[in-house]
Coordinates of C-alpha atoms (C1' of nucleotides) in Angstrom, one line a residue:
Chain A
M1 CA -0.8 15.6 15.7
A2 CA -4.1 13.8 16.0
S3 CA -6.9 15.9 17.6
L4 CA -7.3 13.1 20.1
D5 CA -4.1 14.3 21.6
R6 CA -5.2 17.9 21.9
S7 CA -8.1 17.2 24.2
L8 CA -5.9 15.0 26.3
I9 CA -3.2 17.6 26.5
A10 CA -5.5 20.5 27.4
G11 CA -5.9 19.0 30.8
L12 CA -2.3 18.9 31.7
S13 CA -1.1 21.3 34.4
V14 CA 1.8 22.5 32.3
F15 CA -0.8 24.0 29.9
E16 CA -3.0 25.5 32.5
G17 CA -4.2 29.0 31.7
I18 CA -3.3 28.8 28.1
A19 CA -6.0 29.7 25.6
A20 CA -7.2 26.9 23.3
A21 CA -6.0 28.7 20.2
D22 CA -2.5 29.2 21.7
L23 CA -2.5 25.6 22.8
D24 CA -3.1 24.6 19.3
R25 CA -0.2 26.6 18.1
I26 CA 2.0 25.1 20.7
V27 CA 1.0 21.5 20.1
S28 CA 1.1 21.8 16.3
Q29 CA 4.8 22.5 16.6
A30 CA 5.6 19.3 18.6
R31 CA 6.4 16.0 17.2
S32 CA 5.1 13.0 19.0
V33 CA 7.6 10.3 19.6
R34 CA 7.3 6.7 20.8
I35 CA 10.1 5.4 23.0
A36 CA 10.5 1.7 23.9
K37 CA 11.2 0.6 27.4
D38 CA 14.9 1.0 28.4
Q39 CA 15.6 3.3 25.5
P40 CA 17.0 6.7 26.2
V41 CA 14.9 9.9 25.9
F42 CA 17.9 12.1 26.1
E43 CA 21.4 11.7 27.4
Q44 CA 23.8 13.4 29.8
E45 CA 26.2 15.9 28.2
Q46 CA 24.3 15.6 24.9
E47 CA 23.3 18.8 23.2
A48 CA 19.8 19.7 24.5
H49 CA 18.1 19.8 21.2
S50 CA 14.5 19.3 22.5
F51 CA 12.3 19.6 25.5
F52 CA 9.5 17.2 26.2
V53 CA 6.2 16.5 27.8
L54 CA 5.6 12.9 28.7
L55 CA 2.2 11.8 27.5
D56 CA 2.3 8.1 28.5
G57 CA 4.7 5.8 30.2
H58 CA 7.3 6.5 32.8
V59 CA 10.8 7.9 32.6
R60 CA 13.7 7.6 35.0
V61 CA 16.2 10.4 35.2
V62 CA 19.6 9.2 36.2
K63 CA 23.0 10.7 36.8
S64 CA 26.1 8.6 36.4
T65 CA 29.2 9.3 38.4
P66 CA 32.7 8.9 37.0
D67 CA 33.2 5.9 39.3
G68 CA 30.3 3.9 37.9
H69 CA 27.6 4.7 40.4
E70 CA 24.1 5.5 39.2
V71 CA 21.9 7.9 41.1
T72 CA 18.3 8.3 40.2
V73 CA 17.3 12.0 40.2
R74 CA 13.6 11.6 39.7
Y75 CA 10.9 9.7 38.0
I76 CA 8.7 11.5 35.4
S77 CA 5.0 10.6 35.2
P78 CA 2.6 11.4 32.4
G79 CA 1.9 15.1 32.0
E80 CA 5.2 16.2 33.3
L81 CA 7.8 18.3 31.5
M82 CA 11.4 17.0 31.1
G83 CA 14.6 18.1 29.4
I84 CA 13.9 21.8 30.0
A85 CA 17.6 22.6 30.0
S86 CA 17.0 25.3 27.5
A87 CA 14.7 27.2 29.8
L88 CA 17.5 27.4 32.3
G89 CA 20.1 28.6 29.8
R90 CA 21.8 25.3 29.5
T91 CA 22.9 23.9 26.2
T92 CA 23.3 20.3 27.3
Y93 CA 21.2 17.8 29.3
P94 CA 22.4 17.4 32.9
A95 CA 21.3 13.8 33.2
N96 CA 20.2 10.6 31.3
A97 CA 16.5 10.0 30.8
V98 CA 15.5 6.4 30.2
A99 CA 12.1 5.0 29.5
A100 CA 11.1 2.9 32.5
A101 CA 8.2 1.6 30.4
D102 CA 7.1 2.2 26.8
C103 CA 6.5 5.9 26.4
V104 CA 4.9 8.5 24.3
V105 CA 6.3 12.0 24.4
L106 CA 5.8 15.3 22.8
A107 CA 9.0 16.9 21.7
W108 CA 9.7 20.5 20.8
P109 CA 13.0 21.8 19.4
S110 CA 14.8 23.8 22.1
Q111 CA 15.1 26.8 19.9
L112 CA 11.4 27.3 20.2
W113 CA 11.6 28.0 23.9
P114 CA 12.4 31.7 23.7
T115 CA 9.5 32.2 21.3
F116 CA 7.1 30.2 23.5
A117 CA 8.2 32.0 26.6
A118 CA 7.6 35.3 25.0
S119 CA 4.3 34.4 23.3
F120 CA 2.7 32.3 26.0
P121 CA 3.5 33.8 29.4
S122 CA 1.4 31.2 31.2
F123 CA 3.5 28.4 29.6
S124 CA 6.7 30.0 30.8
A125 CA 5.2 30.7 34.3
N126 CA 4.1 27.1 34.6
T127 CA 7.4 25.8 33.5
Y128 CA 9.3 27.9 36.0
K129 CA 6.9 26.7 38.7
V130 CA 7.9 23.2 37.8
V131 CA 11.5 24.1 38.1
G132 CA 10.8 25.6 41.5
T133 CA 9.2 22.4 42.6
R134 CA 12.1 20.4 41.4
L135 CA 14.6 22.5 43.2
Q136 CA 12.5 22.1 46.3
D137 CA 12.3 18.4 45.8
A138 CA 16.1 18.2 45.3
H139 CA 16.6 20.0 48.6
T140 CA 14.2 17.7 50.3
R141 CA 16.3 14.8 49.0
V142 CA 19.4 16.3 50.4
I143 CA 17.8 16.8 53.7
E144 CA 16.5 13.2 53.7
M145 CA 19.9 11.9 52.9
S146 CA 21.4 14.0 55.6
T147 CA 19.0 13.3 58.5
E148 CA 17.1 10.0 57.9
Q149 CA 18.2 6.5 58.1
V150 CA 17.8 4.1 55.2
E151 CA 14.6 2.6 56.4
Q152 CA 12.9 6.0 56.5
R153 CA 14.3 7.0 53.2
V154 CA 13.0 3.9 51.5
A155 CA 9.6 4.3 53.1
H156 CA 9.5 7.9 51.9
A157 CA 10.6 6.8 48.4
L158 CA 7.8 4.3 48.2
L159 CA 5.3 6.8 49.4
K160 CA 6.5 9.3 46.8
L161 CA 6.3 6.7 44.1
I162 CA 2.7 5.6 44.9
K163 CA 1.7 9.2 45.1
Q164 CA 3.1 9.9 41.7
S165 CA 2.5 6.7 39.9
G166 CA 0.2 4.7 42.2
K167 CA -2.6 2.6 40.8
K168 CA -5.3 1.1 43.1
T169 CA -5.6 -2.6 42.9
S170 CA -7.4 -5.2 45.0
E171 CA -4.2 -5.8 46.9
G172 CA -3.3 -2.2 47.6
I173 CA -1.6 0.5 45.7
L174 CA 0.7 -0.7 42.9
I175 CA 3.6 1.2 41.6
D176 CA 2.5 1.3 38.0
F177 CA 5.7 0.4 36.2
P178 CA 8.5 -2.2 36.5
I179 CA 10.7 -1.2 39.4
S180 CA 13.5 -3.4 40.8
R181 CA 15.2 -3.4 44.2
Q182 CA 18.2 -1.9 42.5
D183 CA 16.0 1.0 41.2
V184 CA 14.8 1.7 44.7
A185 CA 18.3 1.6 45.9
E186 CA 19.4 4.2 43.4
I187 CA 16.6 6.5 44.5
T188 CA 17.4 6.2 48.2
G189 CA 21.2 6.0 48.1
T190 CA 21.6 2.5 49.4
T191 CA 22.1 -1.0 48.1
L192 CA 19.7 -3.5 46.6
H193 CA 20.5 -5.9 49.4
T194 CA 19.3 -3.4 52.0
V195 CA 16.2 -2.6 50.0
S196 CA 15.5 -6.3 49.7
R197 CA 15.8 -6.9 53.4
L198 CA 13.5 -4.0 54.2
L199 CA 10.8 -5.1 51.7
S200 CA 11.0 -8.6 53.1
A201 CA 10.5 -7.4 56.6
W202 CA 7.6 -5.2 55.5
E203 CA 6.1 -8.0 53.6
D204 CA 6.2 -10.1 56.8
Q205 CA 4.4 -7.3 58.6
G206 CA 1.8 -7.1 55.8
L207 CA 2.8 -3.5 54.9
V208 CA 3.6 -4.3 51.3
K209 CA 3.5 -7.1 48.8
S210 CA 6.3 -7.3 46.3
G211 CA 7.7 -9.5 43.6
R212 CA 10.0 -9.3 40.7
Q213 CA 10.1 -5.6 39.6
R214 CA 6.8 -5.1 41.3
V215 CA 5.8 -3.3 44.5
V216 CA 2.4 -3.0 46.0
V217 CA 1.9 -0.9 49.1
V218 CA -0.8 -2.4 51.2
E219 CA -0.7 -0.2 54.3
P220 CA 0.4 3.3 53.3
H221 CA -0.4 4.7 56.7
K222 CA 1.9 2.3 58.5
L223 CA 4.6 3.0 56.0
L224 CA 4.1 6.7 56.7
V225 CA 4.6 6.0 60.4
I226 CA 7.9 4.4 59.6
A227 CA 8.9 7.2 57.2
E228 CA 8.2 9.9 59.8
A229 CA 9.6 8.0 62.8
R230 CA 11.8 10.1 64.9
A231 CA 14.0 7.8 66.9
A232 CA 12.4 4.6 68.1
K233 CA 11.7 1.7 65.7
S234 CA 9.2 -1.0 66.1
Chain B
M1 CA 21.5 54.4 46.3
A2 CA 25.0 55.9 46.1
S3 CA 26.5 55.9 42.7
L4 CA 29.5 54.1 44.2
D5 CA 27.2 51.1 44.4
R6 CA 26.3 51.3 40.7
S7 CA 29.8 50.9 39.4
L8 CA 30.3 48.0 41.8
I9 CA 27.1 46.4 40.8
A10 CA 27.6 46.7 37.0
G11 CA 30.3 44.1 37.2
L12 CA 28.1 41.4 38.8
S13 CA 27.3 38.4 36.6
V14 CA 23.6 38.7 37.5
F15 CA 23.5 42.0 35.6
E16 CA 25.6 40.9 32.6
G17 CA 24.3 42.1 29.3
I18 CA 22.1 44.8 30.8
A19 CA 22.4 48.3 29.4
A20 CA 23.6 51.0 31.8
A21 CA 20.4 52.9 31.6
D22 CA 18.3 49.8 32.4
L23 CA 20.7 48.9 35.2
D24 CA 20.1 52.3 36.7
R25 CA 16.3 51.7 36.5
I26 CA 16.7 48.4 38.2
V27 CA 19.0 49.5 40.9
S28 CA 17.1 52.7 41.7
Q29 CA 14.2 50.5 42.7
A30 CA 16.2 48.6 45.2
R31 CA 16.7 49.4 48.8
S32 CA 20.0 48.7 50.4
V33 CA 19.9 46.9 53.7
R34 CA 22.5 46.2 56.3
I35 CA 22.2 42.9 58.2
A36 CA 24.2 42.0 61.2
K37 CA 25.9 38.7 61.7
D38 CA 23.5 36.0 62.8
Q39 CA 20.4 38.0 61.8
P40 CA 18.0 36.5 59.4
V41 CA 17.7 37.8 55.8
F42 CA 14.5 35.9 55.2
E43 CA 12.8 33.0 56.9
Q44 CA 11.3 29.7 55.9
E45 CA 7.5 29.7 55.3
Q46 CA 7.5 33.5 55.5
E47 CA 5.8 35.4 52.7
A48 CA 8.4 36.1 50.0
H49 CA 8.1 39.8 50.0
S50 CA 11.5 40.6 48.4
F51 CA 14.4 39.1 46.4
F52 CA 17.9 40.1 47.0
V53 CA 21.5 40.5 45.7
L54 CA 24.2 40.1 48.3
L55 CA 26.7 42.9 48.0
D56 CA 28.9 42.2 50.9
G57 CA 29.2 39.5 53.5
H58 CA 28.1 35.9 53.5
V59 CA 24.8 34.3 53.9
R60 CA 24.0 30.8 55.0
V61 CA 20.8 29.2 53.7
V62 CA 19.5 26.6 56.0
K63 CA 16.5 24.3 56.2
S64 CA 15.2 23.1 59.5
T65 CA 13.5 19.7 59.8
P66 CA 10.5 19.1 62.1
D67 CA 12.8 17.0 64.4
G68 CA 15.3 19.8 65.0
H69 CA 17.9 18.9 62.4
E70 CA 19.4 21.8 60.5
V71 CA 20.7 21.2 57.0
T72 CA 22.7 23.9 55.2
V73 CA 21.5 24.2 51.6
R74 CA 24.2 26.6 50.4
Y75 CA 26.3 29.6 51.2
I76 CA 25.7 32.8 49.3
S77 CA 28.7 35.0 48.4
P78 CA 28.8 38.6 47.3
G79 CA 27.3 39.2 43.9
E80 CA 24.8 36.3 44.2
L81 CA 21.0 36.3 44.0
M82 CA 19.0 35.0 46.8
G83 CA 15.3 34.7 47.8
I84 CA 14.2 34.4 44.2
A85 CA 11.1 32.4 45.1
S86 CA 8.9 34.8 43.2
A87 CA 10.7 34.0 39.9
L88 CA 9.6 30.4 40.4
G89 CA 6.0 31.1 41.2
R90 CA 6.4 30.6 44.9
T91 CA 4.8 32.9 47.5
T92 CA 6.9 31.8 50.5
Y93 CA 10.6 31.3 51.0
P94 CA 11.6 27.7 51.1
A95 CA 14.4 28.1 53.6
N96 CA 16.0 30.3 56.2
A97 CA 18.8 32.7 55.2
V98 CA 21.0 33.9 58.0
A99 CA 23.9 36.3 57.8
A100 CA 27.1 34.3 58.4
A101 CA 28.9 37.7 58.7
D102 CA 27.8 41.3 58.6
C103 CA 26.1 41.8 55.2
V104 CA 24.9 44.4 52.8
V105 CA 22.2 43.4 50.5
L106 CA 20.1 45.0 47.8
A107 CA 16.4 44.2 48.1
W108 CA 13.6 44.5 45.6
P109 CA 9.9 43.9 46.3
S110 CA 8.8 40.6 44.8
Q111 CA 6.0 42.2 42.9
L112 CA 8.6 43.9 40.7
W113 CA 9.8 40.6 39.3
P114 CA 7.2 40.2 36.6
T115 CA 7.9 43.8 35.3
F116 CA 11.7 43.2 35.5
A117 CA 11.4 39.9 33.7
A118 CA 9.4 41.5 30.9
S119 CA 11.4 44.7 30.6
F120 CA 14.9 43.3 31.0
P121 CA 15.2 39.9 29.3
S122 CA 18.8 39.6 30.1
F123 CA 18.1 39.9 33.8
S124 CA 15.5 37.2 33.6
A125 CA 17.8 35.0 31.6
N126 CA 20.6 35.5 34.0
T127 CA 18.3 34.7 36.9
Y128 CA 17.1 31.4 35.4
K129 CA 20.6 30.5 34.6
V130 CA 21.4 30.8 38.3
V131 CA 18.4 28.7 39.0
G132 CA 19.7 26.1 36.6
T133 CA 23.0 26.1 38.3
R134 CA 21.5 25.7 41.7
L135 CA 19.3 22.8 40.6
Q136 CA 22.5 21.2 39.2
D137 CA 24.3 21.9 42.5
A138 CA 21.5 20.3 44.5
H139 CA 21.6 17.2 42.4
T140 CA 25.4 17.1 42.8
R141 CA 24.8 17.2 46.5
V142 CA 22.4 14.3 46.4
I143 CA 24.9 12.3 44.4
E144 CA 27.7 13.1 46.8
M145 CA 25.5 12.1 49.7
S146 CA 24.6 8.9 48.0
T147 CA 27.9 7.7 46.8
E148 CA 30.7 9.3 48.8
Q149 CA 31.9 8.7 52.3
V150 CA 32.1 11.4 54.9
E151 CA 35.8 12.1 54.3
Q152 CA 35.3 12.8 50.7
R153 CA 32.2 14.9 51.3
V154 CA 34.0 17.1 53.8
A155 CA 36.9 17.5 51.4
H156 CA 34.6 18.5 48.6
A157 CA 32.8 20.9 50.9
L158 CA 36.0 22.7 51.9
L159 CA 37.1 22.9 48.3
K160 CA 33.7 24.3 47.3
L161 CA 34.0 26.8 50.1
I162 CA 37.4 28.0 49.2
K163 CA 36.4 28.3 45.6
Q164 CA 33.4 30.4 46.5
S165 CA 34.8 32.4 49.4
G166 CA 38.5 31.7 49.5
K167 CA 41.0 34.4 50.3
K168 CA 44.7 33.9 49.8
T169 CA 46.8 34.4 52.9
S170 CA 50.4 33.6 53.7
E171 CA 49.3 30.3 55.3
G172 CA 47.1 29.1 52.5
I173 CA 43.5 29.8 51.3
L174 CA 41.3 31.0 54.1
I175 CA 37.5 30.5 54.2
D176 CA 36.6 34.1 54.5
F177 CA 33.9 34.0 57.1
P178 CA 33.5 32.4 60.5
I179 CA 32.7 28.8 60.1
S180 CA 32.5 26.2 62.8
R181 CA 32.8 22.4 62.7
Q182 CA 29.1 22.3 63.3
D183 CA 28.6 24.4 60.2
V184 CA 30.7 22.1 58.1
A185 CA 28.8 19.1 59.5
E186 CA 25.5 20.7 58.4
I187 CA 26.8 21.1 54.9
T188 CA 28.0 17.6 54.6
G189 CA 25.4 15.7 56.6
T190 CA 27.6 14.5 59.4
T191 CA 28.4 15.4 63.0
L192 CA 30.7 18.1 64.4
H193 CA 32.7 15.3 66.0
T194 CA 33.5 13.6 62.8
V195 CA 34.4 16.9 61.1
S196 CA 36.7 17.7 64.1
R197 CA 38.4 14.4 63.8
L198 CA 38.9 14.8 60.1
L199 CA 40.3 18.3 60.4
S200 CA 42.6 17.2 63.1
A201 CA 43.9 14.4 61.0
W202 CA 44.4 16.8 58.0
E203 CA 46.1 19.3 60.2
D204 CA 48.6 16.6 61.3
Q205 CA 49.3 15.9 57.6
G206 CA 49.7 19.6 56.9
L207 CA 46.7 19.8 54.5
V208 CA 44.9 22.4 56.5
K209 CA 45.3 24.8 59.4
S210 CA 42.2 25.4 61.5
G211 CA 41.1 27.0 64.7
R212 CA 38.0 28.4 66.3
Q213 CA 35.5 29.1 63.5
R214 CA 38.4 29.3 61.1
V215 CA 39.7 27.0 58.3
V216 CA 42.7 27.6 56.1
V217 CA 43.4 25.1 53.3
V218 CA 47.1 24.7 52.9
E219 CA 47.3 22.0 50.3
P220 CA 44.2 22.2 48.0
H221 CA 45.6 19.6 45.6
K222 CA 46.1 17.0 48.3
L223 CA 42.6 17.7 49.5
L224 CA 41.3 17.2 46.0
V225 CA 43.0 13.8 45.9
I226 CA 41.1 12.9 49.0
A227 CA 37.8 14.3 47.6
E228 CA 38.2 12.3 44.4
A229 CA 39.5 9.1 45.9
R230 CA 37.8 6.1 44.6
A231 CA 38.4 3.3 47.1
A232 CA 41.7 3.3 48.8
K233 CA 42.7 5.8 51.4
S234 CA 46.1 6.9 52.5
Chain C
dT1 C1' 9.4 -28.2 28.2
dC2 C1' 14.0 -27.1 29.4
dT3 C1' 17.5 -23.7 29.9
dC4 C1' 19.5 -19.4 30.7
dT5 C1' 19.4 -14.9 32.3
dT6 C1' 18.2 -11.7 35.4
dG7 C1' 16.3 -10.3 39.7
dT8 C1' 15.8 -11.5 44.5
dT9 C1' 16.7 -13.4 49.1
dT10 C1' 19.6 -14.2 53.0
dG11 C1' 23.6 -15.3 56.0
dC12 C1' 27.8 -13.5 57.9
dG13 C1' 31.5 -10.5 59.0
dC14 C1' 33.3 -6.0 59.0
dT15 C1' 33.9 -1.0 59.5
dA16 C1' 32.7 3.8 59.0
dA17 C1' 30.9 6.8 61.5
dG18 C1' 27.5 8.2 65.0
dG19 C1' 26.5 8.7 70.2
dC20 C1' 28.0 9.7 74.6
dA21 C1' 30.9 11.9 77.8
dA22 C1' 34.5 14.4 79.6
dA23 C1' 38.4 17.4 79.2
dT24 C1' 40.5 21.3 77.2
dG25 C1' 41.2 25.8 75.1
dC26 C1' 39.9 30.2 73.4
dC27 C1' 36.9 34.5 73.2
dT28 C1' 34.2 37.9 75.1
dC29 C1' 32.1 40.4 78.4
dT30 C1' 32.3 42.5 82.7
Chain D
dA1 C1' 42.1 40.2 85.2
dG2 C1' 38.6 36.9 86.0
dA3 C1' 34.5 34.3 84.9
dG4 C1' 31.6 32.1 82.0
dG5 C1' 30.2 30.3 77.7
dC6 C1' 31.3 28.3 73.4
dA7 C1' 33.9 25.7 70.2
dT8 C1' 36.9 22.0 69.9
dT9 C1' 39.3 17.8 70.8
dT10 C1' 39.4 13.0 71.9
dG11 C1' 38.5 8.4 73.8
dC12 C1' 35.5 4.6 74.0
dC13 C1' 31.6 1.9 72.7
dT14 C1' 27.9 0.7 69.7
dT15 C1' 25.6 -0.2 65.5
dA16 C1' 23.4 0.6 60.9
dG17 C1' 24.1 -0.9 56.9
dC18 C1' 27.6 -2.3 53.3
dG19 C1' 30.3 -5.9 50.9
dC20 C1' 30.8 -10.5 49.7
dA21 C1' 29.0 -14.8 48.5
dA22 C1' 25.9 -18.3 47.6
dA23 C1' 21.5 -20.0 47.0
dC24 C1' 17.0 -19.3 45.0
dA25 C1' 13.0 -17.9 42.1
dA26 C1' 10.8 -16.5 38.0
dG27 C1' 10.3 -14.9 33.5
dA28 C1' 12.0 -15.3 28.6
dG29 C1' 13.6 -17.6 24.7
dA30 C1' 14.7 -21.8 22.2

DNA sequence: TCTCTTGTTTGCGCTAAGGCAAATGCCTCT
DNA sequence: AGAGGCATTTGCCTTAGCGCAAACAAGAGA
């Protein structure tokens, strides 16, 4: 591992509260892997041989149903953990992870987890905190799916995406990786057609600008109004 | 704690792999609490002062949305953990837990968690395994909400309920606590009207028998066929 | 530059399922 | 036993949003 990586890594929230020396020991046992866009990071049902931290790029975590549907569970941004099945006593990955853009990840063999957890309590605590957040997020998703209409869900999804992976540009806030209508549909549980219609409508109102695999949110506030709308619609 | 409880408790999967002596130390620090039907076990946003094991009864975990919707996150059956926010680094409960029937729970103060986790690795491992399962379940819920129609979701919900809390009777498998159409609706993200219509239809076909706050599944296999149906419907 | 592939837009019809409303039935409490 | 409150059933209407299908860009590769 290049020392360049170390300084970059020290700032990540996953490693908060870990002494520099410990961090070195942790990082020195990782291997750094480059993954090209659309290549898998890990796959559903596969043996969970490693856990990862994403250093650069974006990863989409997807579950496939027997009947061919694909549901996006979450997007992973730089700095986030993924594939931590081993911390939860699982031996296989529960979903597919695919690079949504070219990625660089740090990978540790899963069998190191017990040692890490015992030796570096902060690391373990940070990890479980992440798990807690994800459980929370998943429940929020369920609630959104249960109580909101498609328009609100798509608005929420875009807001979540710009919060997580937004990049300010002169036009507005860009979702910083290629994302298609189909992708948004798989996040929100709808169809690419409906997403397309919504984006077109919002584009007309000046809320967003979008193109091929590209979405820029121009008016986040107005989008938020739609997302939080109770009953009436404009 | 009566020693009666100890023998009962030793069999629970949460305590698997824990030496009898350790189990005694764990259980001796719990207090046993009786909670009447419809009374809260813990509440959303409240400080997570304790974590629990349900010994008897059934608990419904519900999240309320700002706009008055209620979504049932899960049902807890005897032997299961609940309120384990502290193990995930949270300081407040993420949802409401209400007794769906009269309950008996064991409660430990949250501040014991770090000690327990350090002293009894099996306990910690078991707990995180439960968390893993719940995360999994939550994702399954999201997928069901995204890809299945209401009929399939309700069928799945009933199957899950009889698996978790089913009791064989002469008529079929009874869901062993009072459950209304509204409750089923809150699990599946639909309305009590739709649930009522479905149950009536299934009753006509002899798949279930149901009454006021009561559901008996007569033909689990046929229900499974509905739950797993791809496109066509009978 | 031209072509091909892949993503996007949009129109149209259809239906699952929600909303509303009213009737009925079953417990529970007095 | 009677009364009141819930839970349930059902009919009817409305509609959000899906499916299908066809036309349209806009990159990518030759």
